[in-house]
Amino acid sequence: MRKDSRLSRVLHALIHLDHHGKPATSDDIGKMLGTNPVVVRRTMAALREQGYVSAVKGHNGGWSLARPLSDITLYDIHKALGDSSVFTIGLTDEHNNCPIEHGVNNALRDVMHEAEALLLARFKQVTLANLASEFGQHSV
Amino acid sequence: MRKDSRLSRVLHALIHLDHHGKPATSDDIGKMLGTNPVVVRRTMAALREQGYVSAVKGHNGGWSLARPLSDITLYDIHKALGDSSVFTIGLTDEHNNCPIEHGVNNALRDVMHEAEALLLARFKQVTLANLASEFGQHSV
DNA sequence: TATTAAGTAACAATTATTGTTACATGAAGA
DNA sequence: TCTTCATGTAACAATAATTGTTACTTAATA
């Protein structure tokens, strides 16, 4: 299935931002991520709206962290990107009131909720500073 | 993201098959699931290849269970449909040997593996007979 | 032999991210 | 002030997967 790599991408960008010292332009970040500056703006916009980064226009402008990495968890970023379901597995629309269909969907939903809860709980435990330090590059 | 509802669909179909008594045609099943007979054949083909169902052509033909529901788990069916990843979250291609990118991807991969393992472990615990009995319709 | 139904190839529809072009807006510098 | 830089958006093509559909072949049986 088509994968959503926005989380992976934006985490990469944020940790780079932390090292960069000064604001990085969408163009800079695009080059780091191997993508387009417009894609960068689009993705970073979601984080800006939640107060994790700020953007400045014009000369010497660009993106900066609005909080230290130690104050941001994987969960925060995941949520900021929009909390669409994490699974490629979907349920059928229950059009025809079939009790079997309902039963199957309920059972799958339960198991998926449980796995999603585990995933999100883990995401809450990991700050971006944790991530950054994992490969010996320490943040503030 | 686009969801894959094949699992939900095919479970629904298998439990109906169990009640049906005689073989059900792709057309019958398509009507139950609100979809096309070709879609049914396509999806059921994966299960046939793994020996969970059999198909007979011609008059009075159609699909039948090749094993009792109590011998088939959610995991079996999930696996038979092709073990593509369960998550919509994807990692970036690591093109440029950036240690930050690697670190981010490794961290996400670990957490996702853990959640996927939990999901699959739960899938292994549930037989289709369990599912069928959940709403008072008992299987063999 | 006609009919039934699976098997399968081929292609359009759908739906999400991703990629791209184009242009408006605002800030900084000369 | 005017030019340049960079974000902010809108609009649309590209991509990639399932799903939907048509058409045809193959096999079994009444």
XYZ file of N, CA, C and O (backbone and C1' of nucleotides) in Angstrom, chain A residues 1-2 25-26 38 41-42 48 55-59 62-63, chain D residues 3-12 14-18:
165
model
N 0.831 -1.200 0.000
C 0.000 0.000 0.000
C 0.871 1.257 0.000
O 2.014 1.231 0.386
N 0.282 2.303 -0.431
C 0.987 3.577 -0.402
C 1.301 3.938 1.036
O 0.441 3.878 1.909
N 15.955 27.154 5.353
C 14.879 27.419 4.387
C 14.260 26.094 3.926
O 14.855 25.017 4.081
N 13.072 26.187 3.369
C 12.402 25.002 2.832
C 13.260 24.346 1.758
O 13.236 23.137 1.568
N 8.150 22.818 -1.697
C 6.712 22.977 -1.442
C 6.195 21.856 -0.555
O 5.369 22.074 0.334
N 7.174 22.793 2.957
C 6.288 23.805 3.550
C 4.967 23.192 3.960
O 4.426 23.468 5.018
N 4.463 22.360 3.086
C 3.165 21.741 3.338
C 3.198 20.912 4.616
O 2.300 20.993 5.456
N 3.760 23.928 12.435
C 3.698 25.343 12.800
C 2.387 25.639 13.504
O 2.343 26.321 14.526
N 8.090 29.941 11.344
C 8.653 30.265 10.035
C 8.767 31.776 9.905
O 7.890 32.510 10.356
N 9.848 32.221 9.308
C 10.064 33.652 9.096
C 10.323 33.877 7.609
O 11.108 33.161 6.994
N 9.642 34.873 7.072
C 9.801 35.171 5.649
C 11.008 36.050 5.406
O 11.559 36.647 6.315
N 11.368 36.170 4.153
C 12.374 37.134 3.732
C 13.810 36.730 4.009
O 14.091 35.588 4.384
N 14.700 37.681 3.848
C 16.128 37.424 4.025
C 16.425 36.813 5.384
O 15.882 37.251 6.391
N 13.285 31.446 7.233
C 13.282 29.979 7.206
C 12.615 29.427 8.437
O 11.907 30.129 9.149
N 12.855 28.148 8.672
C 12.189 27.435 9.750
C 13.087 27.298 10.969
O 14.289 27.042 10.836
P 13.086 47.416 -9.010
O 14.061 46.191 -8.744
C 15.378 46.467 -8.218
C 15.784 45.373 -7.253
C 15.398 43.949 -7.695
O 16.564 43.155 -7.692
C 14.815 44.316 -5.430
P 16.577 41.713 -8.326
O 16.756 40.821 -7.014
C 17.646 41.260 -5.992
C 17.399 40.463 -4.725
C 17.076 38.979 -4.955
O 17.821 38.213 -4.035
C 15.444 39.955 -3.574
P 18.005 36.632 -4.222
O 17.401 36.076 -2.857
C 17.818 36.664 -1.617
C 16.792 36.333 -0.544
C 16.396 34.855 -0.507
O 16.457 34.402 0.835
C 14.472 36.233 -0.615
P 16.747 32.847 1.116
O 15.298 32.366 1.559
C 14.769 32.820 2.796
C 13.260 32.666 2.785
C 12.762 31.286 2.378
O 12.139 30.654 3.464
C 11.475 33.017 1.414
P 11.392 29.248 3.357
O 9.911 29.661 3.781
C 9.731 30.408 4.989
C 8.396 31.122 4.979
C 7.186 30.191 5.038
O 6.220 30.767 5.923
C 7.022 31.578 3.152
P 4.913 29.950 6.281
O 3.885 30.325 5.119
C 3.346 31.631 5.066
C 2.188 31.666 4.084
C 1.272 30.437 4.128
O -0.074 30.868 3.975
C 2.111 30.720 1.940
P -1.287 29.997 4.548
O -1.986 29.506 3.213
C -1.183 29.241 2.087
C -1.949 29.575 0.831
C -2.851 28.426 0.416
O -3.967 28.959 -0.276
C -1.121 28.713 -1.178
P -5.289 27.996 -0.332
O -5.638 28.029 -1.882
C -5.271 29.187 -2.656
C -5.106 28.798 -4.104
C -5.966 27.610 -4.540
O -6.529 27.911 -5.809
C -3.699 27.190 -5.049
P -7.676 26.997 -6.389
O -6.929 26.212 -7.548
C -5.980 26.902 -8.363
C -5.270 25.911 -9.257
C -6.096 24.655 -9.574
O -6.026 24.400 -10.955
C -3.980 24.049 -8.716
P -7.003 23.305 -11.612
O -5.968 22.201 -12.075
C -4.745 22.632 -12.707
C -3.719 21.540 -12.642
C -4.276 20.126 -12.905
O -3.408 19.464 -13.790
C -2.946 20.127 -11.015
P 1.387 13.834 -15.748
O 1.933 13.223 -14.384
C 3.153 13.734 -13.843
C 3.638 12.822 -12.722
C 3.605 11.327 -13.038
O 4.805 10.757 -12.537
C 2.363 11.763 -11.071
P 5.122 9.195 -12.791
O 4.607 8.521 -11.452
C 5.084 9.007 -10.197
C 4.416 8.249 -9.079
C 4.242 6.740 -9.316
O 4.882 6.075 -8.248
C 2.280 7.701 -8.435
P 5.259 4.500 -8.419
O 4.309 3.799 -7.365
C 4.017 4.439 -6.121
C 2.841 3.746 -5.483
C 2.633 2.293 -5.930
O 2.287 1.514 -4.806
C 0.681 3.511 -6.299
P 2.656 -0.083 -4.843
O 1.227 -0.754 -4.588
C 0.761 -0.923 -3.269
C -0.708 -0.566 -3.193
C -1.683 -1.600 -3.756
O -1.941 -2.582 -2.792
C -2.349 0.648 -4.242
P -2.736 -3.927 -3.211
O -4.264 -3.458 -3.135
C -4.791 -3.074 -1.887
C -6.117 -2.364 -2.063
C -7.291 -3.291 -2.403
O -8.380 -2.935 -1.561
C -7.141 -1.560 -4.018
